[in-house]
mmCIF file of C-alpha atoms in Angstrom:
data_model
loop_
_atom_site.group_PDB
_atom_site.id
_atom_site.type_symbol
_atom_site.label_atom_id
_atom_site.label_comp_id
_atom_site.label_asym_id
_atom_site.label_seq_id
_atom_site.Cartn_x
_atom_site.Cartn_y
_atom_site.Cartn_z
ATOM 1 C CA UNK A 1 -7.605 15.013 14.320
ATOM 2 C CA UNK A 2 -10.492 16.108 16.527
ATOM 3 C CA UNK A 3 -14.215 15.729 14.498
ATOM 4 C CA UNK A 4 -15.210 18.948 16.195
ATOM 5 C CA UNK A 5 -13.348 22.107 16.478
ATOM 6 C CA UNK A 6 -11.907 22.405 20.151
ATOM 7 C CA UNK A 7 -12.524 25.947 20.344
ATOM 8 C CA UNK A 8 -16.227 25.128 19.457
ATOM 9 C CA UNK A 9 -16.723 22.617 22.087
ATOM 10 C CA UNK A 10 -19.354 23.606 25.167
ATOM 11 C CA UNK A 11 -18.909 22.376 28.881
ATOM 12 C CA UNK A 12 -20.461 18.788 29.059
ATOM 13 C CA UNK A 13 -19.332 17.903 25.449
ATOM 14 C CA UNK A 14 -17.618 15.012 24.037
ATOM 15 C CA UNK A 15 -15.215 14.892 21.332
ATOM 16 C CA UNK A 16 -13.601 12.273 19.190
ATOM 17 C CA UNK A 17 -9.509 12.316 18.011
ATOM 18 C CA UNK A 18 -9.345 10.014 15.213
ATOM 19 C CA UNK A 19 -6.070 8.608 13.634
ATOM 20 C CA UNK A 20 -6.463 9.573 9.396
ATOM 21 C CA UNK A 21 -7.098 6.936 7.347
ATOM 22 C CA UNK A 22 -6.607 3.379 8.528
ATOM 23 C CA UNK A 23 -3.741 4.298 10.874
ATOM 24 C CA UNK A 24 -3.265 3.214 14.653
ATOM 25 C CA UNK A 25 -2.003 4.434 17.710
ATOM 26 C CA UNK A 26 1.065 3.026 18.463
ATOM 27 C CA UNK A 27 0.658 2.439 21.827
ATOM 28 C CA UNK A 28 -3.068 0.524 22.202
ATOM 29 C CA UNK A 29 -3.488 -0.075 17.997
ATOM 30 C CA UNK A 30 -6.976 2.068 18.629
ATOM 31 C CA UNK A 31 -7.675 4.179 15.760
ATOM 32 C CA UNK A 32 -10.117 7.139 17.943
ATOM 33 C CA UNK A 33 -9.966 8.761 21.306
ATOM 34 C CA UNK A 34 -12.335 10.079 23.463
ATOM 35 C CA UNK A 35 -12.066 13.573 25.119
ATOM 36 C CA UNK A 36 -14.495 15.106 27.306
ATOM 37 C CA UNK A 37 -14.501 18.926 28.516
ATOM 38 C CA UNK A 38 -15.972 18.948 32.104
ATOM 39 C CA UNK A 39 -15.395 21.732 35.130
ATOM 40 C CA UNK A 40 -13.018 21.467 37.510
ATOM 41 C CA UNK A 41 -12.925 24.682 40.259
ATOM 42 C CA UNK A 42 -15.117 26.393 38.342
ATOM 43 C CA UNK A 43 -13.222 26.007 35.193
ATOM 44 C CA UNK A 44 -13.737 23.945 31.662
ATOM 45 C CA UNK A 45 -10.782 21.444 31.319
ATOM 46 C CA UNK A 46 -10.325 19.234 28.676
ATOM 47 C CA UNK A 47 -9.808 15.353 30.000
ATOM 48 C CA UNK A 48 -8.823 12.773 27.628
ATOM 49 C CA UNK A 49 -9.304 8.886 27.693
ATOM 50 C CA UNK A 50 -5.241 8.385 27.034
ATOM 51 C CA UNK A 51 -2.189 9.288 28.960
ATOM 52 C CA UNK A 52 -0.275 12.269 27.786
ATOM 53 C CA UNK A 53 1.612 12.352 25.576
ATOM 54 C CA UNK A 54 -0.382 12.433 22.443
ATOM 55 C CA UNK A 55 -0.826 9.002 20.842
ATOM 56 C CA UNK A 56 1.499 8.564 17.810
ATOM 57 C CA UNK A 57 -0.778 7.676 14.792
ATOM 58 C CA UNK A 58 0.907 4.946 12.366
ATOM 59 C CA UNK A 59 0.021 2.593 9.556
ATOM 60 C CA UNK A 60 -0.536 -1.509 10.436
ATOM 61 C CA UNK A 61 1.610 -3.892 9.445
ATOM 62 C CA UNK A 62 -0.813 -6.284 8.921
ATOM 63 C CA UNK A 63 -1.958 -6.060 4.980
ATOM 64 C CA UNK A 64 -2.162 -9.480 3.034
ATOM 65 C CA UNK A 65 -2.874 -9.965 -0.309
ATOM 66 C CA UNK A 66 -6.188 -10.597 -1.569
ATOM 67 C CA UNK A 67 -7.490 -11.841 -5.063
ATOM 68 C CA UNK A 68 -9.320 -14.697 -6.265
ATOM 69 C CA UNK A 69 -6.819 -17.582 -5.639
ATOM 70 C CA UNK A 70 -3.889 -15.878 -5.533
ATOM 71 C CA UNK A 71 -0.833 -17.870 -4.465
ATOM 72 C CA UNK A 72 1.274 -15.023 -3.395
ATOM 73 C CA UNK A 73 1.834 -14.060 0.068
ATOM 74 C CA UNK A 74 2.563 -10.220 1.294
ATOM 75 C CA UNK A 75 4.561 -8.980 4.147
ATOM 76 C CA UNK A 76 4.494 -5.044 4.574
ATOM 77 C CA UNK A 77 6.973 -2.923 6.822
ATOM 78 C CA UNK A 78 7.373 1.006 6.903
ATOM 79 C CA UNK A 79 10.278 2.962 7.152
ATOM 80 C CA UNK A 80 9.892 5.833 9.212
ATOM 81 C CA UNK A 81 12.669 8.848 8.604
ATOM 82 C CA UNK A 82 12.468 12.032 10.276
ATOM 83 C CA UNK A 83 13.954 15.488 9.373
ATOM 84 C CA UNK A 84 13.813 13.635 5.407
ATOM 85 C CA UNK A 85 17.383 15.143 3.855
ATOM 86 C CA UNK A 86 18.785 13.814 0.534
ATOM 87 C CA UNK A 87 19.571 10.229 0.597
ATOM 88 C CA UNK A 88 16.966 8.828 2.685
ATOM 89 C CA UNK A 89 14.533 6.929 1.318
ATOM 90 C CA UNK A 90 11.029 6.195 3.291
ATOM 91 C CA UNK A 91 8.901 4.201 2.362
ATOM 92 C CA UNK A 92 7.622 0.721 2.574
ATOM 93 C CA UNK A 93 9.543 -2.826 2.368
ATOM 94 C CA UNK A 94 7.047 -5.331 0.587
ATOM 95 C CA UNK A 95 8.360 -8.682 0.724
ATOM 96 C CA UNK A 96 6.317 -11.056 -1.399
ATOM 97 C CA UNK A 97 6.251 -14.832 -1.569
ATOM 98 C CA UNK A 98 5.861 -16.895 -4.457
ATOM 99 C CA UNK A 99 6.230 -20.006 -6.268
ATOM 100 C CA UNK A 100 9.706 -20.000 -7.156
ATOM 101 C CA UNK A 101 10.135 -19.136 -10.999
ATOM 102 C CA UNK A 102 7.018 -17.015 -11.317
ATOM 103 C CA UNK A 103 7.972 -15.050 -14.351
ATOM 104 C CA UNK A 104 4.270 -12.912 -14.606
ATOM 105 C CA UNK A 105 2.774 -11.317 -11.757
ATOM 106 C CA UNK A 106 1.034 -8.110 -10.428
ATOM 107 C CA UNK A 107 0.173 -6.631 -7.260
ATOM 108 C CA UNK A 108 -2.374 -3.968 -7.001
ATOM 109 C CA UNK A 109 -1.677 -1.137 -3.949
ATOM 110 C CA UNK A 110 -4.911 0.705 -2.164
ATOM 111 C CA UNK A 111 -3.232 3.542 -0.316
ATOM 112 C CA UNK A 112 -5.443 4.851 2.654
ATOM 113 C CA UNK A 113 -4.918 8.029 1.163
ATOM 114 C CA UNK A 114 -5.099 10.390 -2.007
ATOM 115 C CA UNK A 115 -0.663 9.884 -2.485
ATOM 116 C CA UNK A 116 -1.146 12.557 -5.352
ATOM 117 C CA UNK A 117 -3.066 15.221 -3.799
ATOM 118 C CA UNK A 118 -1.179 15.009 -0.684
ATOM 119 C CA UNK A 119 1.803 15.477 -3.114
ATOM 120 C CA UNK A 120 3.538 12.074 -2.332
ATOM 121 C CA UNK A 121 5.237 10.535 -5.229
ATOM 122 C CA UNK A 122 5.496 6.897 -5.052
ATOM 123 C CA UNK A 123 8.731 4.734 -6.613
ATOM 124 C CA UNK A 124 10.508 1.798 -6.544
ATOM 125 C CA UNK A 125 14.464 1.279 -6.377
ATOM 126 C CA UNK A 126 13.883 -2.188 -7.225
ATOM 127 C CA UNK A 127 15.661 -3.555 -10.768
ATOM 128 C CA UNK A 128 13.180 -5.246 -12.734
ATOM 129 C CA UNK A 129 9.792 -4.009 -11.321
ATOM 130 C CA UNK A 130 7.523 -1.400 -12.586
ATOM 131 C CA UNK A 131 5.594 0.558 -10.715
ATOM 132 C CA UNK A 132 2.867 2.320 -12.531
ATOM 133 C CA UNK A 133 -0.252 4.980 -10.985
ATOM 134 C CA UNK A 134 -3.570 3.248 -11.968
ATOM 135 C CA UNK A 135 -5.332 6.660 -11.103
ATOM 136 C CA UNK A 136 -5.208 10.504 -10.672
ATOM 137 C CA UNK A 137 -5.476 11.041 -7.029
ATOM 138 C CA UNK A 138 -2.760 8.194 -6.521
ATOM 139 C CA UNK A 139 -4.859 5.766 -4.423
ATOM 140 C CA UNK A 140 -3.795 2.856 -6.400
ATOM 141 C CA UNK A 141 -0.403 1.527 -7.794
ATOM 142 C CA UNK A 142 0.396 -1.401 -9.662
ATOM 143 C CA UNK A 143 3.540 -3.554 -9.771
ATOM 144 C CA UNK A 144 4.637 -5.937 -12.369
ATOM 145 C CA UNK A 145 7.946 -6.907 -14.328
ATOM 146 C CA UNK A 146 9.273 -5.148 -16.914
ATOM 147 C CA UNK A 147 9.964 -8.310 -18.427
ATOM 148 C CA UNK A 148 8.623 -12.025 -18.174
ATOM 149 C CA UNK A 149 11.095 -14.212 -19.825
ATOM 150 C CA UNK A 150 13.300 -14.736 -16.525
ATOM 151 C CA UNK A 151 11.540 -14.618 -13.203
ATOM 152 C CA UNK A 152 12.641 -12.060 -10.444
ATOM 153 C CA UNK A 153 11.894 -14.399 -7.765
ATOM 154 C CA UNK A 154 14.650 -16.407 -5.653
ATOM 155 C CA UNK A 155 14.841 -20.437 -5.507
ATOM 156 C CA UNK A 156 13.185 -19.955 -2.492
ATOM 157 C CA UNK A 157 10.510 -18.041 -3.823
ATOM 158 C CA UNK A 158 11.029 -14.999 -2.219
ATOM 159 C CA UNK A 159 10.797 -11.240 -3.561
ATOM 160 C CA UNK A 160 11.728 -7.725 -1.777
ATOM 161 C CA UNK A 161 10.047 -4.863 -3.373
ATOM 162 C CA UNK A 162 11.318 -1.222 -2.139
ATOM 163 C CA UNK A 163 8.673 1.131 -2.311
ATOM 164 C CA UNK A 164 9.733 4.511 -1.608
ATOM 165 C CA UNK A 165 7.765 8.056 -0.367
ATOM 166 C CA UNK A 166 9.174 11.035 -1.886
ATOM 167 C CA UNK A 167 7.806 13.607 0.176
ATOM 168 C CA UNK A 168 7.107 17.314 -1.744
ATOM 169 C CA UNK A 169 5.532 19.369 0.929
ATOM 170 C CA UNK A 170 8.798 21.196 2.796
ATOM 171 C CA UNK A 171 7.051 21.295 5.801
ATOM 172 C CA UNK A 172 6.592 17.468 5.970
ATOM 173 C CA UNK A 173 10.092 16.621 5.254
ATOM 174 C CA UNK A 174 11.639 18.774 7.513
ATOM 175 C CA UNK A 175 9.417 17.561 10.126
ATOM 176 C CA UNK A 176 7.575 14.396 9.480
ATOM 177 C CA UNK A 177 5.642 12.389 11.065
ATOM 178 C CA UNK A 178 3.753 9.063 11.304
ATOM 179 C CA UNK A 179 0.237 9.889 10.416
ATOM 180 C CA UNK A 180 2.104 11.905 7.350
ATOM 181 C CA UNK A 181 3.020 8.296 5.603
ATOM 182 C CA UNK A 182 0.640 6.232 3.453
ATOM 183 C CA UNK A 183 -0.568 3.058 4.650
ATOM 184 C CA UNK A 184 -1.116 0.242 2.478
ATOM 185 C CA UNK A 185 -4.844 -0.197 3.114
ATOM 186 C CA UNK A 186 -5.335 -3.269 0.259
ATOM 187 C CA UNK A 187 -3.160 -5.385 -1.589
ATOM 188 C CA UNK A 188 -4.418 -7.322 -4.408
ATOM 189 C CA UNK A 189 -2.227 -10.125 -5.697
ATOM 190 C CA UNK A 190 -2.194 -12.364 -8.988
ATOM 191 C CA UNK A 191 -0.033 -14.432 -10.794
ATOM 192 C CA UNK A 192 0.250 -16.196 -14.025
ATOM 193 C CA UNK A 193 2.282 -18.214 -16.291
ATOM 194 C CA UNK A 194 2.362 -17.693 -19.826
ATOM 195 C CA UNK A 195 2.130 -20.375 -21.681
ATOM 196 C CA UNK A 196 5.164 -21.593 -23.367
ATOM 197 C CA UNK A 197 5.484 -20.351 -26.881
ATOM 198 C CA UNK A 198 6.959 -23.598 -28.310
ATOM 199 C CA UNK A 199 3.709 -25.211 -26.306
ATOM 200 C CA UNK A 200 1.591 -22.927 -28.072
ATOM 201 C CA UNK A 201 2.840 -24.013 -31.560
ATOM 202 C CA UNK A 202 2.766 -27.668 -30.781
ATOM 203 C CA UNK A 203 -0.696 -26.774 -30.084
ATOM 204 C CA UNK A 204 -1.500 -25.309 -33.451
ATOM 205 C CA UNK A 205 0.481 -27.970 -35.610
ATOM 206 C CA UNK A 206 -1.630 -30.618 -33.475
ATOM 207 C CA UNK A 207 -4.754 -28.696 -34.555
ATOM 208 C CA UNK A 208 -3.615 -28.505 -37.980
ATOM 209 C CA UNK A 209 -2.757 -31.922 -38.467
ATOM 210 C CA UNK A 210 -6.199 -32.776 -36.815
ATOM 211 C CA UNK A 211 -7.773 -30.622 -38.926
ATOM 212 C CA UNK A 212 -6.462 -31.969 -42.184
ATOM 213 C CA UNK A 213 -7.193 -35.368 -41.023
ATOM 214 C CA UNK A 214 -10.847 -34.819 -41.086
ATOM 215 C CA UNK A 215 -11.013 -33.053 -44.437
ATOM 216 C CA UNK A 216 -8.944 -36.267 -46.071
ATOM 217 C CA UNK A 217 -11.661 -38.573 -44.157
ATOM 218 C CA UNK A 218 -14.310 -36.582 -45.516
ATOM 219 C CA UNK A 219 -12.744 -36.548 -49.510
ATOM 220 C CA UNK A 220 -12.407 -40.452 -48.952
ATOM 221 C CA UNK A 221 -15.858 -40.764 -48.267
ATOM 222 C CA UNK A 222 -17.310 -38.488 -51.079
#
């Protein structure tokens, strides 16, 4: 996407192509290109600081999770699908590490990109998770189990998380492209064990007894 309207652009001027969002070319991983229209014979040409043709624009792969000491580790990977007909399903693959029997968790997605507005709705195919939209423009998605008395996550503490793009603009699926797709721009990562209710009520009776210990000591000594 040029920042200045070609057919605006006077002999001598410079103009900048810039990937949208946070997305990269594939080729170099630059996210803007330089174009400059100069004469040539007596004629305005366009020349361009890349080799035709056109850089594809696509999302990193390089997201983490962030979050004040969060033990969970975040591996992203995009699947691409052009010409989108019923029964694909692109999206994004979010494999997430763990201690092994984590049972409460939640990961917090920044798209680069209003998923809403752009009329993107974002799921998961993935038994047990929920995947809920923290806003109204769709930047931000959370996802969390449905349920925390048995953990999700493998002895090996491993979890695969499909996230899927369901795409409503008829133009886009029946041609789609790269720079179309969200990009994870953010992840934010937590998790945390509940405490144990039968710990919890040792706790209490412990608290009780202690508590009726020092009223006693106090009748003995009135």
């Amino acid at each position: 996407r040029p920042d200045t309207n070609e057919d605006q652009i006077i002999l001598g001027e410079n103009i900048t192509y810039k990937c949208p969002g946070i997305k990269v070319g594939e080729r170099d991983s630059k996210s803007s290109y330089k174009a400059a229209c100069l004469q040539e014979q007596g004629e305005p040409v366009m020349k361009y600081e890349f080799n035709f043709p056109w850089p594809s624009c696509l999302c990193p792969e390089t997201v983490g999770c962030s979050g004040d000491e969060s033990d969970i580790k975040a591996v992203t990977s995009t699947r691409y699908s052009y010409e989108i007909e019923q029964g694909d399903n692109p999206g994004v693959d979010l494999n997430l590490t763990m201690p092994p029997g984590t049972k409460v968790w939640e990961v917090v997605i920044t798209w680069d990109m209003f998923t809403h507005n752009e009329n993107i709705f974002i799921t998961t195919r993935t038994k047990g998770v929920r995947l809920e939209r923290t806003d109204f423009q769709g930047q931000q998605h959370r996802l969390s189990p449905f349920k925390t008395k048995e953990s999700l996550v493998g002895e090996e503490g491993k979890l695969s998380v499909d996230i899927g793009f369901g795409f409503k603009n008829g133009t886009v699926r029946a041609d789609s492209q790269r720079w179309h797709y969200p990009c994870i721009q953010k992840l934010k990562c937590q998790s945390v064990e509940k405490e144990d209710k039968g710990d919890q009520y040792l706790t209490l009776l412990m608290l009780a007894i202690g508590v009726t210990g020092i009223i006693m000591s106090c009748a003995c000594i009135c």
